[in-house]
Short mmCIF file of C-alpha atoms and ligand atoms in Angstrom, two decimals:
data_model
loop_
_atom_site.label_atom_id
_atom_site.label_comp_id
_atom_site.label_asym_id
_atom_site.label_seq_id
_atom_site.Cartn_x
_atom_site.Cartn_y
_atom_site.Cartn_z
CA MET A 1 -21.11 19.00 0.21
CA ARG A 2 -20.44 20.67 3.52
CA PHE A 3 -17.89 19.39 5.98
CA THR A 4 -18.47 21.93 8.74
CA ALA A 5 -19.33 19.45 11.53
CA SER A 6 -16.12 17.53 10.81
CA ARG A 7 -14.09 20.71 10.79
CA GLN A 8 -15.53 21.83 14.13
CA ARG A 9 -14.98 18.39 15.72
CA ILE A 10 -11.36 18.25 14.53
CA GLU A 11 -10.78 21.75 15.88
CA ASP A 12 -12.34 20.92 19.26
CA ALA A 13 -10.51 17.61 19.55
CA SER A 14 -7.15 19.12 18.63
CA ASP A 15 -6.73 20.43 22.16
CA LEU A 16 -6.56 16.82 23.39
CA VAL A 17 -5.50 14.72 20.38
CA VAL A 18 -2.62 16.31 18.50
CA ASN A 19 -4.08 17.97 15.39
CA GLY A 20 -7.21 15.89 16.05
CA VAL A 21 -5.70 12.86 14.24
CA ASN A 22 -3.76 9.71 15.14
CA SER A 23 -1.48 9.31 12.13
CA ALA A 24 0.80 11.81 10.43
CA PHE A 25 -0.78 10.78 7.14
CA ARG A 26 -4.23 11.93 8.30
CA GLN A 27 -3.21 15.52 8.90
CA GLY A 28 -2.87 18.05 6.13
CA ILE A 29 -5.77 16.46 4.23
CA ARG A 30 -7.90 18.92 2.20
CA PRO A 31 -10.07 20.70 3.09
CA HIS A 32 -9.34 19.27 6.57
CA PRO A 33 -9.45 15.78 8.13
CA LEU A 34 -12.93 14.25 8.28
CA VAL A 35 -14.71 12.48 11.12
CA PHE A 36 -16.73 9.41 10.12
CA THR A 37 -19.74 7.83 11.74
CA ALA A 38 -20.16 4.72 9.58
CA ALA A 39 -18.73 2.78 6.65
CA ASP A 40 -20.58 0.17 4.67
CA GLY A 41 -19.87 -1.41 1.29
CA ALA A 42 -18.31 1.30 -0.87
CA ILE A 43 -19.77 4.21 1.12
CA LEU A 44 -18.46 6.28 4.02
CA THR A 45 -20.79 8.40 6.14
CA ASP A 46 -19.28 11.43 7.84
CA LEU A 47 -20.30 13.61 10.76
CA ASP A 48 -22.08 16.05 8.44
CA GLY A 49 -24.22 13.20 7.13
CA ASN A 50 -22.48 13.13 3.74
CA HIS A 51 -22.34 9.79 1.95
CA LEU A 52 -19.03 9.50 0.11
CA ILE A 53 -18.02 6.93 -2.49
CA ASP A 54 -14.80 5.66 -0.98
CA TYR A 55 -11.64 4.97 -2.98
CA PHE A 56 -9.34 5.38 0.06
CA LEU A 57 -10.65 2.06 1.41
CA GLY A 58 -8.81 2.58 4.67
CA MET A 59 -5.61 3.29 2.66
CA GLY A 60 -6.02 -0.02 0.85
CA PRO A 61 -7.13 -2.76 3.24
CA MET A 62 -10.86 -2.92 2.44
CA LEU A 63 -10.55 -5.15 -0.64
CA LEU A 64 -13.96 -6.72 0.03
CA GLY A 65 -15.50 -3.34 0.91
CA HIS A 66 -16.47 -2.01 4.32
CA ARG A 67 -18.02 -4.57 6.66
CA PRO A 68 -18.28 -7.52 4.24
CA PRO A 69 -20.74 -10.04 5.74
CA PRO A 70 -18.40 -13.10 5.86
CA VAL A 71 -15.68 -11.13 7.68
CA VAL A 72 -18.13 -9.49 10.09
CA ALA A 73 -19.70 -12.88 10.87
CA ALA A 74 -16.34 -14.53 11.47
CA ALA A 75 -15.20 -11.73 13.77
CA ARG A 76 -18.47 -11.87 15.75
CA GLN A 77 -18.20 -15.62 16.20
CA ALA A 78 -14.59 -15.31 17.33
CA LEU A 79 -15.61 -12.74 19.95
CA ASP A 80 -17.90 -15.32 21.50
CA ARG A 81 -14.91 -17.61 22.11
CA SER A 82 -11.93 -15.41 23.05
CA ILE A 83 -10.20 -12.08 22.49
CA LEU A 84 -6.56 -12.69 23.35
CA VAL A 85 -4.98 -15.86 24.69
CA ALA A 86 -1.19 -15.32 24.60
CA GLY A 87 -0.99 -18.68 22.92
CA GLN A 88 -2.00 -20.36 19.72
CA THR A 89 -5.38 -20.88 18.11
CA GLU A 90 -6.38 -22.97 15.11
CA ALA A 91 -7.30 -19.78 13.22
CA GLU A 92 -3.69 -18.67 12.91
CA TYR A 93 -2.66 -22.00 11.40
CA ALA A 94 -5.57 -21.86 8.97
CA ALA A 95 -4.60 -18.29 8.00
CA ALA A 96 -0.96 -19.33 7.53
CA GLN A 97 -2.01 -22.24 5.30
CA LEU A 98 -4.14 -19.93 3.16
CA LEU A 99 -1.14 -17.61 2.74
CA ALA A 100 1.13 -20.51 1.81
CA ASP A 101 -1.41 -21.60 -0.82
CA LEU A 102 -1.73 -18.10 -2.30
CA ILE A 103 1.71 -16.46 -2.13
CA PRO A 104 4.54 -18.10 -4.13
CA SER A 105 7.31 -17.15 -1.66
CA ALA A 106 5.39 -18.24 1.44
CA GLU A 107 7.10 -21.43 2.61
CA GLN A 108 6.90 -20.17 6.19
CA VAL A 109 4.84 -17.50 7.88
CA ARG A 110 4.96 -15.16 10.88
CA PHE A 111 2.10 -12.79 11.66
CA ALA A 112 2.50 -9.27 13.02
CA LEU A 113 0.21 -6.30 13.58
CA SER A 114 1.32 -3.75 11.02
CA GLY A 115 3.32 -3.56 7.83
CA SER A 116 5.94 -1.43 9.59
CA GLU A 117 6.53 -4.14 12.18
CA ALA A 118 6.72 -6.93 9.62
CA VAL A 119 9.27 -4.90 7.63
CA HIS A 120 11.28 -4.43 10.84
CA ALA A 121 11.27 -8.19 11.41
CA ALA A 122 12.26 -8.84 7.78
CA LEU A 123 15.30 -6.58 8.01
CA ARG A 124 16.40 -8.22 11.25
CA VAL A 125 16.06 -11.65 9.63
CA ALA A 126 18.01 -10.51 6.58
CA ARG A 127 20.85 -9.03 8.61
CA ALA A 128 21.11 -12.11 10.82
CA HIS A 129 20.90 -14.51 7.90
CA THR A 130 23.57 -12.84 5.78
CA GLY A 131 25.81 -11.46 8.53
CA ARG A 132 25.72 -8.14 6.65
CA SER A 133 24.42 -4.84 7.89
CA THR A 134 23.46 -2.58 4.97
CA VAL A 135 19.91 -2.59 3.63
CA LEU A 136 19.32 -1.22 0.15
CA LYS A 137 16.08 0.58 -0.62
CA PHE A 138 14.86 2.76 -3.46
CA GLU A 139 13.95 6.41 -3.71
CA GLY A 140 10.23 6.96 -3.38
CA HIS A 141 9.43 3.54 -1.90
CA TYR A 142 7.66 3.50 1.46
CA HIS A 143 8.11 0.62 3.88
CA GLY A 144 6.53 2.00 7.03
CA TRP A 145 7.45 4.69 9.48
CA PHE A 146 10.27 3.01 11.46
CA ASP A 147 13.80 4.46 11.63
CA ASN A 148 15.38 1.65 9.57
CA VAL A 149 13.46 2.38 6.39
CA LEU A 150 11.96 5.87 6.51
CA TRP A 151 14.66 7.10 4.15
CA SER A 152 14.29 8.94 0.85
CA VAL A 153 10.56 8.27 0.67
CA ALA A 154 9.74 11.70 -0.73
CA PRO A 155 12.99 13.66 -0.68
CA GLU A 156 13.33 17.13 -2.11
CA PRO A 157 15.54 16.76 -5.20
CA ALA A 158 17.80 19.50 -3.81
CA ASP A 159 18.58 17.29 -0.77
CA ALA A 160 18.84 13.99 -2.56
CA GLY A 161 22.24 14.17 -4.29
CA PRO A 162 23.07 12.80 -7.73
CA ARG A 163 20.70 10.30 -9.39
CA GLU A 164 23.30 7.52 -9.59
CA ALA A 165 24.41 7.93 -5.95
CA PRO A 166 21.51 9.34 -3.94
CA ILE A 167 22.06 10.68 -0.45
CA PRO A 168 19.70 8.94 2.00
CA VAL A 169 17.31 11.60 3.29
CA PRO A 170 15.48 10.92 6.59
CA GLY A 171 11.71 11.24 6.60
CA SER A 172 11.26 12.48 10.16
CA ALA A 173 12.78 14.62 12.83
CA GLY A 174 14.12 12.54 15.70
CA GLN A 175 15.00 9.64 13.41
CA GLN A 176 18.07 7.55 14.27
CA PRO A 177 20.75 6.97 11.63
CA ALA A 178 20.48 3.61 9.85
CA ASP A 179 22.79 1.49 7.73
CA VAL A 180 20.82 2.08 4.58
CA ALA A 181 21.84 2.55 0.95
CA VAL A 182 19.52 4.23 -1.54
CA LEU A 183 19.32 3.87 -5.33
CA PRO A 184 16.90 4.92 -8.06
CA TRP A 185 14.45 2.10 -8.83
CA ASN A 186 14.14 0.42 -12.22
CA ASP A 187 17.86 0.70 -13.01
CA ALA A 188 19.19 -2.86 -13.12
CA GLY A 189 22.75 -1.80 -13.96
CA LEU A 190 23.12 0.44 -10.93
CA LEU A 191 21.68 -2.23 -8.65
CA ALA A 192 23.95 -5.00 -9.94
CA GLU A 193 27.00 -2.76 -9.62
CA ARG A 194 26.16 -1.77 -6.03
CA LEU A 195 25.52 -5.37 -4.94
CA ARG A 196 28.93 -6.48 -6.24
CA ARG A 197 30.43 -4.94 -3.11
CA HIS A 198 28.91 -7.92 -1.25
CA ASP A 199 27.95 -5.84 1.77
CA VAL A 200 24.18 -5.61 1.33
CA ALA A 201 22.03 -7.86 3.51
CA ALA A 202 18.82 -7.26 1.60
CA VAL A 203 17.26 -5.29 -1.21
CA ILE A 204 13.76 -4.18 -0.26
CA MET A 205 11.30 -2.80 -2.80
CA GLU A 206 7.66 -2.31 -3.60
CA PRO A 207 7.39 -4.52 -6.72
CA VAL A 208 5.09 -1.85 -8.13
CA MET A 209 5.86 1.61 -6.80
CA PHE A 210 2.38 2.57 -5.64
CA ASN A 211 3.41 4.86 -2.80
CA ASN A 212 4.82 7.32 -5.31
CA ALA A 213 3.52 7.97 -8.81
CA GLY A 214 2.35 4.38 -9.42
CA ILE A 215 5.34 3.17 -11.42
CA LEU A 216 5.49 -0.30 -12.97
CA PRO A 217 8.70 -2.32 -13.03
CA LEU A 218 10.36 -2.08 -16.44
CA PRO A 219 10.22 -5.36 -18.37
CA GLY A 220 12.96 -7.61 -16.97
CA TYR A 221 13.80 -5.38 -13.99
CA LEU A 222 12.42 -7.65 -11.27
CA GLU A 223 14.14 -10.64 -12.90
CA ALA A 224 17.41 -8.70 -13.05
CA ALA A 225 17.09 -7.73 -9.38
CA ARG A 226 16.48 -11.38 -8.52
CA ALA A 227 19.57 -12.44 -10.49
CA ALA A 228 21.79 -9.73 -8.97
CA CYS A 229 20.69 -10.77 -5.47
CA ASP A 230 21.37 -14.45 -6.24
CA GLU A 231 24.83 -13.71 -7.61
CA THR A 232 25.86 -11.75 -4.53
CA GLY A 233 24.19 -13.65 -1.69
CA THR A 234 21.78 -10.77 -1.04
CA LEU A 235 18.20 -11.39 0.06
CA LEU A 236 15.41 -9.96 -2.08
CA ILE A 237 12.45 -8.60 -0.12
CA PHE A 238 9.19 -7.63 -1.80
CA ASP A 239 7.09 -5.27 0.27
CA GLU A 240 3.64 -6.31 -0.96
CA VAL A 241 1.68 -4.40 1.67
CA ILE A 242 -0.18 -2.61 -1.14
CA THR A 243 0.30 -4.98 -4.09
CA GLY A 244 -0.49 -8.18 -2.16
CA PHE A 245 -4.03 -9.38 -2.97
CA ARG A 246 -4.63 -6.34 -5.20
CA VAL A 247 -2.31 -6.84 -8.19
CA SER A 248 -3.39 -10.49 -7.98
CA ALA A 249 -4.44 -12.97 -5.29
CA GLY A 250 -0.80 -14.10 -5.30
CA GLY A 251 0.56 -10.55 -5.23
CA ALA A 252 2.87 -8.87 -7.70
CA GLN A 253 5.22 -11.85 -7.35
CA ARG A 254 2.68 -14.14 -8.98
CA GLU A 255 1.72 -11.55 -11.59
CA PHE A 256 5.34 -10.95 -12.66
CA GLY A 257 6.62 -14.48 -11.98
CA VAL A 258 9.51 -13.37 -9.75
CA THR A 259 9.75 -14.94 -6.30
CA PRO A 260 11.50 -12.98 -3.55
CA ASP A 261 13.18 -14.53 -0.51
CA LEU A 262 10.97 -12.64 1.92
CA THR A 263 7.63 -10.89 1.47
CA ILE A 264 5.78 -8.40 3.62
CA LEU A 265 1.99 -8.57 3.49
CA GLY A 266 -0.56 -6.36 5.22
CA LYS A 267 -3.57 -4.19 4.40
CA ALA A 268 -5.94 -6.33 2.27
CA LEU A 269 -4.73 -9.44 4.11
CA ALA A 270 -7.37 -8.97 6.83
CA ASN A 271 -9.78 -6.47 5.25
CA GLY A 272 -9.25 -3.77 7.85
CA PHE A 273 -8.21 -5.74 10.92
CA PRO A 274 -4.69 -5.01 12.19
CA VAL A 275 -2.78 -7.95 10.70
CA ALA A 276 0.43 -8.11 8.69
CA ALA A 277 2.72 -11.00 7.85
CA LEU A 278 6.30 -11.76 7.06
CA VAL A 279 6.49 -14.81 4.80
CA GLY A 280 9.37 -16.36 2.95
CA ARG A 281 11.82 -19.13 2.22
CA ARG A 282 12.51 -21.63 4.97
CA GLY A 283 16.20 -20.73 5.18
CA PRO A 284 15.96 -17.09 6.22
CA MET A 285 12.61 -17.55 8.00
CA SER A 286 14.19 -20.15 10.29
CA GLN A 287 16.17 -17.30 11.87
CA LEU A 288 12.94 -16.45 13.68
CA GLY A 289 13.05 -19.83 15.41
CA GLY A 290 16.57 -19.10 16.63
CA ALA A 291 18.51 -15.96 17.41
CA VAL A 292 16.25 -13.38 15.78
CA LEU A 293 13.61 -12.01 18.10
CA HIS A 294 10.18 -11.04 16.84
CA GLY A 295 7.44 -10.49 19.40
CA GLY A 296 4.16 -8.73 20.01
CA THR A 297 1.48 -9.02 22.69
CA TYR A 298 -1.28 -8.67 20.13
CA ASN A 299 0.14 -10.88 17.36
CA THR A 300 -2.58 -13.28 16.09
CA GLN A 301 -5.28 -11.75 18.29
CA SER A 302 -8.29 -14.06 18.00
CA VAL A 303 -10.80 -11.72 16.34
CA ALA A 304 -8.22 -10.42 13.86
CA MET A 305 -7.19 -13.97 12.93
CA ALA A 306 -10.78 -15.04 12.37
CA ALA A 307 -11.17 -12.01 10.08
CA THR A 308 -7.96 -12.99 8.29
CA VAL A 309 -9.19 -16.52 7.62
CA ALA A 310 -12.53 -15.20 6.36
CA THR A 311 -10.84 -12.60 4.12
CA LEU A 312 -8.30 -15.02 2.66
CA THR A 313 -11.01 -17.63 2.08
CA GLU A 314 -12.94 -15.08 0.02
CA ILE A 315 -9.75 -14.12 -1.83
CA ALA A 316 -8.83 -17.76 -2.53
CA GLY A 317 -12.34 -18.40 -3.88
CA GLY A 318 -11.77 -15.77 -6.57
CA GLU A 319 -15.24 -14.21 -6.54
CA PRO A 320 -14.08 -10.77 -5.28
CA TYR A 321 -11.73 -10.50 -8.28
CA ARG A 322 -14.45 -11.31 -10.77
CA ARG A 323 -16.46 -8.40 -9.38
CA ILE A 324 -13.51 -6.00 -9.02
CA ASP A 325 -12.19 -6.83 -12.50
CA GLN A 326 -15.48 -5.89 -14.07
CA VAL A 327 -16.14 -2.72 -12.11
CA GLY A 328 -12.50 -1.57 -11.81
CA LYS A 329 -11.88 -1.96 -15.56
CA ARG A 330 -15.01 0.04 -16.31
CA LEU A 331 -13.78 2.74 -13.97
CA MET A 332 -10.28 2.80 -15.49
CA ASP A 333 -11.63 2.94 -19.04
CA GLY A 334 -14.20 5.54 -18.05
CA LEU A 335 -11.54 7.74 -16.46
CA ARG A 336 -9.38 7.45 -19.59
CA LYS A 337 -12.30 8.64 -21.67
CA GLU A 338 -13.22 11.51 -19.33
CA PHE A 339 -9.68 12.85 -19.30
CA ALA A 340 -9.32 12.42 -23.05
CA ASP A 341 -12.66 14.15 -23.73
CA ALA A 342 -11.58 17.05 -21.54
CA GLY A 343 -8.25 17.25 -23.37
CA VAL A 344 -6.27 16.51 -20.18
CA ASP A 345 -3.13 14.41 -20.63
CA ALA A 346 -3.61 11.70 -18.00
CA ARG A 347 -2.35 8.18 -17.58
CA ILE A 348 -4.26 5.47 -15.76
CA VAL A 349 -1.88 2.68 -14.85
CA GLY A 350 -2.31 -0.49 -12.83
CA TRP A 351 -4.91 -3.13 -12.05
CA PRO A 352 -8.66 -2.97 -11.42
CA ALA A 353 -8.18 -3.24 -7.63
CA VAL A 354 -5.38 -0.65 -7.44
CA PHE A 355 -4.40 1.85 -10.07
CA GLN A 356 -2.80 5.24 -10.39
CA VAL A 357 -4.04 8.33 -12.16
CA ARG A 358 -1.15 10.55 -13.18
CA LEU A 359 -1.18 13.87 -14.98
CA ASP A 360 2.00 13.16 -16.86
CA PRO A 361 2.39 12.64 -20.62
CA VAL A 362 5.44 10.34 -20.28
CA PRO A 363 5.59 7.24 -18.03
CA PRO A 364 8.22 7.75 -15.31
CA ARG A 365 10.81 5.09 -14.49
CA ASP A 366 11.60 6.24 -10.99
CA TYR A 367 10.82 8.69 -8.20
CA ARG A 368 12.62 11.65 -9.72
CA GLU A 369 10.91 11.24 -13.08
CA GLY A 370 7.61 10.86 -11.19
CA LEU A 371 8.04 14.43 -9.93
CA ARG A 372 7.36 15.64 -13.49
CA ALA A 373 3.64 14.95 -13.11
CA ASP A 374 1.32 17.83 -12.34
CA ARG A 375 0.70 16.69 -8.78
CA ALA A 376 -0.72 20.01 -7.57
CA ARG A 377 -3.39 19.92 -10.28
CA TYR A 378 -4.26 16.34 -9.42
CA ALA A 379 -4.59 17.25 -5.72
CA ASP A 380 -6.97 20.07 -6.73
CA LEU A 381 -8.99 17.54 -8.71
CA ALA A 382 -9.15 15.18 -5.71
CA ALA A 383 -10.31 18.05 -3.47
CA ALA A 384 -13.00 19.03 -6.00
CA LEU A 385 -14.18 15.41 -6.25
CA LEU A 386 -14.69 15.28 -2.49
CA ASP A 387 -17.08 18.21 -2.82
CA LEU A 388 -19.08 16.03 -5.22
CA GLY A 389 -19.09 13.04 -2.86
CA VAL A 390 -16.15 11.03 -4.24
CA ARG A 391 -13.24 10.44 -1.87
CA VAL A 392 -9.94 9.74 -3.67
CA LEU A 393 -6.37 9.97 -2.44
CA PRO A 394 -4.70 13.25 -3.42
CA ARG A 395 -1.59 11.34 -4.52
CA GLY A 396 -3.40 9.59 -7.37
CA THR A 397 -3.81 6.01 -6.11
CA TRP A 398 -7.32 4.56 -6.42
CA PHE A 399 -8.38 1.47 -4.47
CA VAL A 400 -11.44 -0.44 -5.72
CA SER A 401 -13.34 -3.03 -3.67
CA ALA A 402 -15.67 -5.91 -4.40
CA ALA A 403 -18.45 -3.72 -2.96
CA HIS A 404 -18.12 -1.05 -5.66
CA GLU A 405 -20.89 -1.33 -8.19
CA ASP A 406 -21.66 0.09 -11.63
CA GLU A 407 -23.81 2.75 -10.01
CA HIS A 408 -20.79 4.00 -8.00
CA VAL A 409 -18.68 4.04 -11.14
CA ASP A 410 -21.34 6.03 -13.01
CA ARG A 411 -21.56 8.61 -10.24
CA THR A 412 -17.77 8.80 -9.98
CA LEU A 413 -17.34 9.36 -13.71
CA ALA A 414 -20.07 12.02 -13.68
CA ALA A 415 -18.23 13.80 -10.87
CA VAL A 416 -14.92 13.61 -12.74
CA ARG A 417 -16.63 14.95 -15.86
CA ALA A 418 -18.12 17.85 -13.90
CA VAL A 419 -14.81 18.75 -12.28
CA LEU A 420 -12.91 18.58 -15.56
CA ALA A 421 -15.59 20.66 -17.30
CA GLY A 422 -15.37 23.25 -14.55
CA ARG A 423 -11.62 23.46 -15.07
CA ALA A 424 -11.97 23.84 -18.83
CA GLU A 425 -14.25 26.89 -18.48
C1 PLP B 501 4.31 -0.63 0.77
C2 PLP B 501 4.07 -0.38 2.23
N1 PLP B 501 4.86 -0.97 3.14
C3 PLP B 501 4.68 -0.82 4.46
C4 PLP B 501 3.67 -0.02 4.94
C5 PLP B 501 3.48 0.14 6.40
O1 PLP B 501 2.37 -0.56 6.83
P1 PLP B 501 1.60 -0.12 8.16
O2 PLP B 501 1.00 1.21 7.90
O3 PLP B 501 0.60 -1.23 8.37
O4 PLP B 501 2.63 -0.08 9.26
C6 PLP B 501 2.81 0.61 4.04
C7 PLP B 501 1.72 1.47 4.52
O5 PLP B 501 1.09 2.20 3.80
C8 PLP B 501 3.02 0.44 2.64
O6 PLP B 501 2.23 1.03 1.73
#
């Protein structure tokens, strides 16, 4: 496939729009960022007229695929009534009820626009509720781009200090200092010991570490984190921006049977519309009705809320999962076979709607162990797949939607086979 029109457009636009992109995560993409003209079902169309099987899915949100009819219809109908009212509409209460029905920790709900904002609100709630200032996060976990939490997301080992006592490493120039403590994930002993100082307001984690290496919680780890938080009066926050609605309709918390105090939801929540949510126990959530301020001009914008209700209704009905389970499992099994046939040591870990492909013979427990994988080789593979019309994230995460079909899986596996055969020559 040729991507010359995209390359030219990015180059031309870069004079006006910095690097031709509007998110740091969209620059540095190989061979260069792409410009798209359409997206439908499982397929993206780019400026060169290429049709790409899409496993980026907007970085995760498009659980039902691009432009699923029920969501498009709901958004269109909403547009005929209002766009933004700076007040309440029935749709936001319906969306909140759907969340309360689906997510175990969701006794109360507040909507926001992005995961980063909802995380920001959660940390404010936690600090106000506990009267403590420190927030504890884990190496390799990503919770959005704000100053509070953009620490040790992908630190160079040389900067990160000893494993047992990591040095928080900022993720951006211009970032303000924050009262943040960092630990390796999946080490219940270290966590319990640190919390015994009784100075941590909240522990925040991705319950499955999908932003780095796709690492599962060790058996008993989430339970141990829950217990350590309970013993020390610390709030437990699950950032389910990726895992929510993908690991299961009730998130990783339902899958693993561990209920956090607060949960951040985003991405698949509204199938591509800018909606996130902070949900949680009544106690801490009630801070938002008092001294803790959370605002936003665009919170619960009418069209986005209609899309949220439509998406969550589909999710609650279960049909998307029946489709994704079938097609995603076939894809995971097929990938296992392709890698095995090519003699490449690969691990495919996760769930049909979100899984990780890792070139690593031993499962890692945490970020530092995740660095063992042959990430450069995987990125080469992702770049080669794009040339064959399959768009996958270079970091190894695959998102599957209810719009992916057997035919897409067949073409994807054929492309993987071709790339692996090319490498073996
Ligand atoms: C686990 C997690 N938390 C938070 C965020 C931030 O969400 P947003 O990009 O909507 O601000 C992301 C985004 O990728 C994420 O993966």
